[in-house]
């Protein structure tokens, strides 16, 4: 079963409201069409992303933040290991089997935290020694996808019957470029371990020609392959969405694996994380709703995104397990 996740037309609201809520509850992910980001800009950003990963290791490592290990440049050898590597240690593949252009890591990622900060963007540009045209492309893509995220937040809030619809206004965001250096020798290897996203919502431009994404079906628990659909964007829901919705939304568990292509795969990702300072908690309209799917009391204690990020890291939670530590003692 492939490409079975819902497809949401961003330009067809409020007609798509029920479908959007159902997608969040049943799948925790969906594709969007008519999203307003041109294929030309998506292609240009893809080209820039590949160019950044072609930078020498010492340049990419300038963005690494040892105090916050999930930001900046990270790389690992894939599989079950989640250790972040900061050296240029090669994959455990015999040297004679390596192709001339094979990269040193199975998975690499470059992150830009808080793109609303001009200082953060300028530092990112300077650290990677970007050309003016590359800077322009990244800025255009950031503005376009951030605006799209705000629009989705409004549509989601309105679809849930909330009076205040500026759901993501002022929230912290992060951009990541993820490169999976698949090749014939890494067939069957996982780029990153199976996980949920820690934030609320993730918008992904997945590689238009290379698959590998798998999501866990909420009902069966089976891994379902999701093939790319050129021109669309993929949206995933994370742990914050589950807490905010009082357990109604599914924080989808997923991974990327080298299935068959043996080709490099690039994904360009915007994470809408959570409020910068305010606590995450379910709106009263959701908790006290007459909807039979709604819990009448809050499932989770209020918490900030930064508190949750630290809890998730300290407990080494990869698939939303840390949320259980924030459950209230209410019985239902």
PDB file of C-alpha atoms in Angstrom, residues 29-264:
ATOM      1  CA  UNK A  29       0.380  13.076   8.032  1.00  0.00           C
ATOM      2  CA  UNK A  30      -0.974  14.206   4.688  1.00  0.00           C
ATOM      3  CA  UNK A  31       0.113  15.690   1.382  1.00  0.00           C
ATOM      4  CA  UNK A  32      -0.886  19.167   0.286  1.00  0.00           C
ATOM      5  CA  UNK A  33      -1.554  20.430  -3.210  1.00  0.00           C
ATOM      6  CA  UNK A  34      -2.149  23.976  -4.502  1.00  0.00           C
ATOM      7  CA  UNK A  35       0.166  25.150  -1.741  1.00  0.00           C
ATOM      8  CA  UNK A  36       1.393  28.204  -3.640  1.00  0.00           C
ATOM      9  CA  UNK A  37       5.111  27.370  -3.736  1.00  0.00           C
ATOM     10  CA  UNK A  38       6.260  27.201  -7.344  1.00  0.00           C
ATOM     11  CA  UNK A  39       7.974  24.130  -8.745  1.00  0.00           C
ATOM     12  CA  UNK A  40      10.758  26.456  -9.911  1.00  0.00           C
ATOM     13  CA  UNK A  41      11.482  27.605  -6.337  1.00  0.00           C
ATOM     14  CA  UNK A  42      11.287  24.029  -5.048  1.00  0.00           C
ATOM     15  CA  UNK A  43      13.770  22.953  -7.732  1.00  0.00           C
ATOM     16  CA  UNK A  44      16.117  25.864  -7.016  1.00  0.00           C
ATOM     17  CA  UNK A  45      16.107  25.026  -3.309  1.00  0.00           C
ATOM     18  CA  UNK A  46      16.857  21.397  -4.096  1.00  0.00           C
ATOM     19  CA  UNK A  47      19.867  22.484  -6.152  1.00  0.00           C
ATOM     20  CA  UNK A  48      21.126  24.745  -3.364  1.00  0.00           C
ATOM     21  CA  UNK A  49      20.684  21.964  -0.817  1.00  0.00           C
ATOM     22  CA  UNK A  50      22.837  19.565  -2.794  1.00  0.00           C
ATOM     23  CA  UNK A  51      25.487  22.262  -3.203  1.00  0.00           C
ATOM     24  CA  UNK A  52      25.644  22.827   0.562  1.00  0.00           C
ATOM     25  CA  UNK A  53      26.337  19.180   1.253  1.00  0.00           C
ATOM     26  CA  UNK A  54      29.144  19.306  -1.306  1.00  0.00           C
ATOM     27  CA  UNK A  55      30.940  21.796   0.951  1.00  0.00           C
ATOM     28  CA  UNK A  56      34.090  20.463   2.656  1.00  0.00           C
ATOM     29  CA  UNK A  57      33.537  18.845   6.042  1.00  0.00           C
ATOM     30  CA  UNK A  58      35.331  21.624   7.906  1.00  0.00           C
ATOM     31  CA  UNK A  59      32.903  24.191   6.465  1.00  0.00           C
ATOM     32  CA  UNK A  60      29.768  22.178   7.248  1.00  0.00           C
ATOM     33  CA  UNK A  61      30.957  21.586  10.800  1.00  0.00           C
ATOM     34  CA  UNK A  62      31.099  25.333  11.451  1.00  0.00           C
ATOM     35  CA  UNK A  63      27.328  25.217  12.039  1.00  0.00           C
ATOM     36  CA  UNK A  64      27.596  22.474  14.694  1.00  0.00           C
ATOM     37  CA  UNK A  65      26.453  23.526  18.155  1.00  0.00           C
ATOM     38  CA  UNK A  66      27.944  21.206  20.833  1.00  0.00           C
ATOM     39  CA  UNK A  67      25.612  22.651  23.479  1.00  0.00           C
ATOM     40  CA  UNK A  68      22.470  21.832  21.469  1.00  0.00           C
ATOM     41  CA  UNK A  69      23.191  18.562  19.625  1.00  0.00           C
ATOM     42  CA  UNK A  70      20.023  18.548  17.523  1.00  0.00           C
ATOM     43  CA  UNK A  71      20.844  21.850  15.799  1.00  0.00           C
ATOM     44  CA  UNK A  72      23.489  22.761  13.235  1.00  0.00           C
ATOM     45  CA  UNK A  73      25.370  20.065  11.298  1.00  0.00           C
ATOM     46  CA  UNK A  74      24.971  16.445  12.295  1.00  0.00           C
ATOM     47  CA  UNK A  75      25.827  13.161  10.605  1.00  0.00           C
ATOM     48  CA  UNK A  76      25.645   9.477  11.402  1.00  0.00           C
ATOM     49  CA  UNK A  77      26.162   6.089   9.874  1.00  0.00           C
ATOM     50  CA  UNK A  78      22.468   5.165   9.881  1.00  0.00           C
ATOM     51  CA  UNK A  79      21.043   1.855  10.997  1.00  0.00           C
ATOM     52  CA  UNK A  80      20.189   1.404  14.654  1.00  0.00           C
ATOM     53  CA  UNK A  81      22.895   3.792  15.793  1.00  0.00           C
ATOM     54  CA  UNK A  82      21.708   7.291  16.626  1.00  0.00           C
ATOM     55  CA  UNK A  83      25.101   8.599  17.680  1.00  0.00           C
ATOM     56  CA  UNK A  84      25.994  11.929  16.192  1.00  0.00           C
ATOM     57  CA  UNK A  85      29.336  11.916  14.463  1.00  0.00           C
ATOM     58  CA  UNK A  86      31.381  15.072  14.194  1.00  0.00           C
ATOM     59  CA  UNK A  87      34.503  13.568  12.664  1.00  0.00           C
ATOM     60  CA  UNK A  88      34.939  12.264   9.149  1.00  0.00           C
ATOM     61  CA  UNK A  89      34.970   8.604  10.163  1.00  0.00           C
ATOM     62  CA  UNK A  90      33.862   6.519   7.147  1.00  0.00           C
ATOM     63  CA  UNK A  91      31.037   4.053   6.924  1.00  0.00           C
ATOM     64  CA  UNK A  92      31.993   0.491   7.894  1.00  0.00           C
ATOM     65  CA  UNK A  93      32.259  -0.650   4.279  1.00  0.00           C
ATOM     66  CA  UNK A  94      35.471  -2.152   2.891  1.00  0.00           C
ATOM     67  CA  UNK A  95      37.447   0.476   1.043  1.00  0.00           C
ATOM     68  CA  UNK A  96      37.687  -1.606  -2.110  1.00  0.00           C
ATOM     69  CA  UNK A  97      33.886  -1.735  -2.331  1.00  0.00           C
ATOM     70  CA  UNK A  98      33.375   2.008  -2.152  1.00  0.00           C
ATOM     71  CA  UNK A  99      32.485   3.915  -5.241  1.00  0.00           C
ATOM     72  CA  UNK A 100      34.712   6.841  -6.059  1.00  0.00           C
ATOM     73  CA  UNK A 101      32.041   9.430  -5.247  1.00  0.00           C
ATOM     74  CA  UNK A 102      30.487   7.656  -2.278  1.00  0.00           C
ATOM     75  CA  UNK A 103      29.996  10.008   0.651  1.00  0.00           C
ATOM     76  CA  UNK A 104      31.424   9.352   4.089  1.00  0.00           C
ATOM     77  CA  UNK A 105      28.121   9.292   5.971  1.00  0.00           C
ATOM     78  CA  UNK A 106      24.834   7.584   5.262  1.00  0.00           C
ATOM     79  CA  UNK A 107      22.934  10.546   6.726  1.00  0.00           C
ATOM     80  CA  UNK A 108      23.873  14.221   6.937  1.00  0.00           C
ATOM     81  CA  UNK A 109      21.819  17.172   8.088  1.00  0.00           C
ATOM     82  CA  UNK A 110      22.247  20.940   8.166  1.00  0.00           C
ATOM     83  CA  UNK A 111      19.992  22.923  10.485  1.00  0.00           C
ATOM     84  CA  UNK A 112      19.021  26.564  10.807  1.00  0.00           C
ATOM     85  CA  UNK A 113      17.213  27.382  14.045  1.00  0.00           C
ATOM     86  CA  UNK A 114      14.978  30.437  14.400  1.00  0.00           C
ATOM     87  CA  UNK A 115      14.968  31.719  10.814  1.00  0.00           C
ATOM     88  CA  UNK A 116      13.003  34.752  12.031  1.00  0.00           C
ATOM     89  CA  UNK A 117      16.283  35.999  13.509  1.00  0.00           C
ATOM     90  CA  UNK A 118      18.352  37.909  10.956  1.00  0.00           C
ATOM     91  CA  UNK A 119      21.430  37.198  13.050  1.00  0.00           C
ATOM     92  CA  UNK A 120      20.847  33.452  12.869  1.00  0.00           C
ATOM     93  CA  UNK A 121      20.361  33.577   9.104  1.00  0.00           C
ATOM     94  CA  UNK A 122      23.414  35.754   8.503  1.00  0.00           C
ATOM     95  CA  UNK A 123      25.564  33.459  10.648  1.00  0.00           C
ATOM     96  CA  UNK A 124      24.322  30.419   8.731  1.00  0.00           C
ATOM     97  CA  UNK A 125      25.113  32.091   5.415  1.00  0.00           C
ATOM     98  CA  UNK A 126      28.582  33.161   6.527  1.00  0.00           C
ATOM     99  CA  UNK A 127      29.489  29.830   8.123  1.00  0.00           C
ATOM    100  CA  UNK A 128      28.710  27.972   4.890  1.00  0.00           C
ATOM    101  CA  UNK A 129      30.204  30.673   2.653  1.00  0.00           C
ATOM    102  CA  UNK A 130      27.071  30.950   0.531  1.00  0.00           C
ATOM    103  CA  UNK A 131      26.959  32.855  -2.732  1.00  0.00           C
ATOM    104  CA  UNK A 132      24.439  35.721  -3.085  1.00  0.00           C
ATOM    105  CA  UNK A 133      22.198  33.675  -5.397  1.00  0.00           C
ATOM    106  CA  UNK A 134      22.128  30.795  -2.912  1.00  0.00           C
ATOM    107  CA  UNK A 135      21.274  33.176  -0.083  1.00  0.00           C
ATOM    108  CA  UNK A 136      18.450  34.647  -2.134  1.00  0.00           C
ATOM    109  CA  UNK A 137      17.010  31.204  -2.920  1.00  0.00           C
ATOM    110  CA  UNK A 138      17.111  30.099   0.718  1.00  0.00           C
ATOM    111  CA  UNK A 139      15.467  33.323   1.878  1.00  0.00           C
ATOM    112  CA  UNK A 140      12.700  33.045  -0.712  1.00  0.00           C
ATOM    113  CA  UNK A 141      12.055  29.438   0.273  1.00  0.00           C
ATOM    114  CA  UNK A 142      12.032  30.279   3.988  1.00  0.00           C
ATOM    115  CA  UNK A 143       9.527  33.072   3.474  1.00  0.00           C
ATOM    116  CA  UNK A 144       7.292  30.928   1.258  1.00  0.00           C
ATOM    117  CA  UNK A 145       7.198  27.858   3.498  1.00  0.00           C
ATOM    118  CA  UNK A 146       6.867  29.869   6.705  1.00  0.00           C
ATOM    119  CA  UNK A 147       3.877  31.692   5.221  1.00  0.00           C
ATOM    120  CA  UNK A 148       2.401  28.344   4.188  1.00  0.00           C
ATOM    121  CA  UNK A 149       2.870  26.976   7.718  1.00  0.00           C
ATOM    122  CA  UNK A 150       1.054  29.969   9.194  1.00  0.00           C
ATOM    123  CA  UNK A 151      -1.790  29.423   6.735  1.00  0.00           C
ATOM    124  CA  UNK A 152      -2.050  25.732   7.635  1.00  0.00           C
ATOM    125  CA  UNK A 153      -2.100  26.670  11.326  1.00  0.00           C
ATOM    126  CA  UNK A 154      -5.008  29.031  10.757  1.00  0.00           C
ATOM    127  CA  UNK A 155      -6.930  26.459   8.716  1.00  0.00           C
ATOM    128  CA  UNK A 156      -6.313  23.781  11.329  1.00  0.00           C
ATOM    129  CA  UNK A 157      -7.472  25.993  14.198  1.00  0.00           C
ATOM    130  CA  UNK A 158     -10.579  27.046  12.294  1.00  0.00           C
ATOM    131  CA  UNK A 159     -11.288  23.426  11.376  1.00  0.00           C
ATOM    132  CA  UNK A 160     -11.179  22.574  15.092  1.00  0.00           C
ATOM    133  CA  UNK A 161     -13.723  25.310  15.837  1.00  0.00           C
ATOM    134  CA  UNK A 162     -11.327  27.685  17.599  1.00  0.00           C
ATOM    135  CA  UNK A 163     -12.152  31.370  17.700  1.00  0.00           C
ATOM    136  CA  UNK A 164      -8.454  32.341  17.807  1.00  0.00           C
ATOM    137  CA  UNK A 165      -7.067  31.081  14.522  1.00  0.00           C
ATOM    138  CA  UNK A 166      -3.458  32.391  14.569  1.00  0.00           C
ATOM    139  CA  UNK A 167      -2.247  29.063  15.901  1.00  0.00           C
ATOM    140  CA  UNK A 168       1.471  29.265  15.043  1.00  0.00           C
ATOM    141  CA  UNK A 169       1.962  33.025  15.370  1.00  0.00           C
ATOM    142  CA  UNK A 170       5.319  33.753  17.030  1.00  0.00           C
ATOM    143  CA  UNK A 171       6.210  30.068  17.442  1.00  0.00           C
ATOM    144  CA  UNK A 172       9.779  28.799  17.168  1.00  0.00           C
ATOM    145  CA  UNK A 173      10.723  27.171  13.864  1.00  0.00           C
ATOM    146  CA  UNK A 174      13.683  25.282  12.485  1.00  0.00           C
ATOM    147  CA  UNK A 175      14.802  24.430   8.964  1.00  0.00           C
ATOM    148  CA  UNK A 176      16.742  21.291   8.109  1.00  0.00           C
ATOM    149  CA  UNK A 177      18.262  19.926   4.948  1.00  0.00           C
ATOM    150  CA  UNK A 178      18.566  16.145   5.202  1.00  0.00           C
ATOM    151  CA  UNK A 179      20.798  14.206   2.825  1.00  0.00           C
ATOM    152  CA  UNK A 180      20.599  10.419   2.658  1.00  0.00           C
ATOM    153  CA  UNK A 181      23.673   9.199   0.813  1.00  0.00           C
ATOM    154  CA  UNK A 182      22.116   5.971  -0.404  1.00  0.00           C
ATOM    155  CA  UNK A 183      24.126   3.734  -2.693  1.00  0.00           C
ATOM    156  CA  UNK A 184      24.050   0.017  -3.644  1.00  0.00           C
ATOM    157  CA  UNK A 185      26.113  -0.913  -0.578  1.00  0.00           C
ATOM    158  CA  UNK A 186      23.622   0.661   1.847  1.00  0.00           C
ATOM    159  CA  UNK A 187      20.524  -1.116   0.494  1.00  0.00           C
ATOM    160  CA  UNK A 188      18.177  -1.854   3.394  1.00  0.00           C
ATOM    161  CA  UNK A 189      19.943   0.569   5.733  1.00  0.00           C
ATOM    162  CA  UNK A 190      17.954   3.195   7.645  1.00  0.00           C
ATOM    163  CA  UNK A 191      18.997   6.817   7.279  1.00  0.00           C
ATOM    164  CA  UNK A 192      17.729   7.723  10.754  1.00  0.00           C
ATOM    165  CA  UNK A 193      16.127   5.491  13.419  1.00  0.00           C
ATOM    166  CA  UNK A 194      12.357   5.302  13.554  1.00  0.00           C
ATOM    167  CA  UNK A 195      11.002   8.330  15.409  1.00  0.00           C
ATOM    168  CA  UNK A 196       8.333  10.951  15.890  1.00  0.00           C
ATOM    169  CA  UNK A 197       9.001  14.660  15.415  1.00  0.00           C
ATOM    170  CA  UNK A 198       9.160  16.563  18.684  1.00  0.00           C
ATOM    171  CA  UNK A 199       7.384  19.710  17.463  1.00  0.00           C
ATOM    172  CA  UNK A 200       3.858  20.390  16.264  1.00  0.00           C
ATOM    173  CA  UNK A 201       4.029  20.262  12.499  1.00  0.00           C
ATOM    174  CA  UNK A 202       6.615  19.476   9.848  1.00  0.00           C
ATOM    175  CA  UNK A 203       6.462  20.517   6.187  1.00  0.00           C
ATOM    176  CA  UNK A 204       8.672  18.391   3.956  1.00  0.00           C
ATOM    177  CA  UNK A 205       9.753  18.762   0.372  1.00  0.00           C
ATOM    178  CA  UNK A 206      10.733  15.141  -0.126  1.00  0.00           C
ATOM    179  CA  UNK A 207      12.849  14.141  -3.071  1.00  0.00           C
ATOM    180  CA  UNK A 208      10.637  14.006  -6.152  1.00  0.00           C
ATOM    181  CA  UNK A 209      12.351  10.959  -7.606  1.00  0.00           C
ATOM    182  CA  UNK A 210      13.664   8.951  -4.646  1.00  0.00           C
ATOM    183  CA  UNK A 211      11.364   7.244  -2.149  1.00  0.00           C
ATOM    184  CA  UNK A 212      12.153   5.554   1.136  1.00  0.00           C
ATOM    185  CA  UNK A 213       9.733   7.210   3.555  1.00  0.00           C
ATOM    186  CA  UNK A 214       7.718   4.816   5.719  1.00  0.00           C
ATOM    187  CA  UNK A 215       5.085   5.728   8.321  1.00  0.00           C
ATOM    188  CA  UNK A 216       3.511   3.577  11.024  1.00  0.00           C
ATOM    189  CA  UNK A 217      -0.190   2.949  10.441  1.00  0.00           C
ATOM    190  CA  UNK A 218      -2.089   4.007  13.569  1.00  0.00           C
ATOM    191  CA  UNK A 219      -4.487   1.043  13.465  1.00  0.00           C
ATOM    192  CA  UNK A 220      -2.310  -1.867  12.396  1.00  0.00           C
ATOM    193  CA  UNK A 221       1.097  -0.711  13.589  1.00  0.00           C
ATOM    194  CA  UNK A 222       2.538  -1.719  10.230  1.00  0.00           C
ATOM    195  CA  UNK A 223       5.057   0.350   8.312  1.00  0.00           C
ATOM    196  CA  UNK A 224       3.455   1.839   5.203  1.00  0.00           C
ATOM    197  CA  UNK A 225       5.672   3.094   2.354  1.00  0.00           C
ATOM    198  CA  UNK A 226       4.831   6.599   1.152  1.00  0.00           C
ATOM    199  CA  UNK A 227       6.073   7.274  -2.354  1.00  0.00           C
ATOM    200  CA  UNK A 228       6.976  10.817  -3.420  1.00  0.00           C
ATOM    201  CA  UNK A 229       4.487  12.852  -5.446  1.00  0.00           C
ATOM    202  CA  UNK A 230       6.262  15.572  -7.439  1.00  0.00           C
ATOM    203  CA  UNK A 231       4.975  19.071  -6.847  1.00  0.00           C
ATOM    204  CA  UNK A 232       3.335  18.241  -3.504  1.00  0.00           C
ATOM    205  CA  UNK A 233       4.553  18.846   0.029  1.00  0.00           C
ATOM    206  CA  UNK A 234       4.283  16.369   2.890  1.00  0.00           C
ATOM    207  CA  UNK A 235       3.028  17.390   6.343  1.00  0.00           C
ATOM    208  CA  UNK A 236       3.754  15.357   9.487  1.00  0.00           C
ATOM    209  CA  UNK A 237       2.379  15.929  12.983  1.00  0.00           C
ATOM    210  CA  UNK A 238       4.644  15.586  16.009  1.00  0.00           C
ATOM    211  CA  UNK A 239       4.439  15.212  19.776  1.00  0.00           C
ATOM    212  CA  UNK A 240       3.400  18.816  20.493  1.00  0.00           C
ATOM    213  CA  UNK A 241       0.393  18.361  18.184  1.00  0.00           C
ATOM    214  CA  UNK A 242      -0.723  15.333  20.166  1.00  0.00           C
ATOM    215  CA  UNK A 243      -0.476  17.217  23.461  1.00  0.00           C
ATOM    216  CA  UNK A 244      -2.121  20.376  22.062  1.00  0.00           C
ATOM    217  CA  UNK A 245      -5.058  18.370  20.664  1.00  0.00           C
ATOM    218  CA  UNK A 246      -5.538  16.577  23.997  1.00  0.00           C
ATOM    219  CA  UNK A 247      -4.548  13.284  22.430  1.00  0.00           C
ATOM    220  CA  UNK A 248      -6.778  13.510  19.362  1.00  0.00           C
ATOM    221  CA  UNK A 249      -4.021  14.007  16.797  1.00  0.00           C
ATOM    222  CA  UNK A 250      -1.645  11.195  15.905  1.00  0.00           C
ATOM    223  CA  UNK A 251       2.057  11.957  16.255  1.00  0.00           C
ATOM    224  CA  UNK A 252       3.090   9.779  13.352  1.00  0.00           C
ATOM    225  CA  UNK A 253       6.100   7.497  13.752  1.00  0.00           C
ATOM    226  CA  UNK A 254       8.261   7.323  10.640  1.00  0.00           C
ATOM    227  CA  UNK A 255      11.651   6.596   9.127  1.00  0.00           C
ATOM    228  CA  UNK A 256      13.538   6.798   5.826  1.00  0.00           C
ATOM    229  CA  UNK A 257      15.163   3.637   4.490  1.00  0.00           C
ATOM    230  CA  UNK A 258      17.141   2.751   1.371  1.00  0.00           C
ATOM    231  CA  UNK A 259      14.554   0.498  -0.226  1.00  0.00           C
ATOM    232  CA  UNK A 260      15.738  -0.162  -3.747  1.00  0.00           C
ATOM    233  CA  UNK A 261      16.961   2.883  -5.595  1.00  0.00           C
ATOM    234  CA  UNK A 262      20.442   3.166  -4.156  1.00  0.00           C
ATOM    235  CA  UNK A 263      20.302   6.866  -5.016  1.00  0.00           C
ATOM    236  CA  UNK A 264      21.010   9.927  -2.908  1.00  0.00           C
TER     237      UNK A 264
END
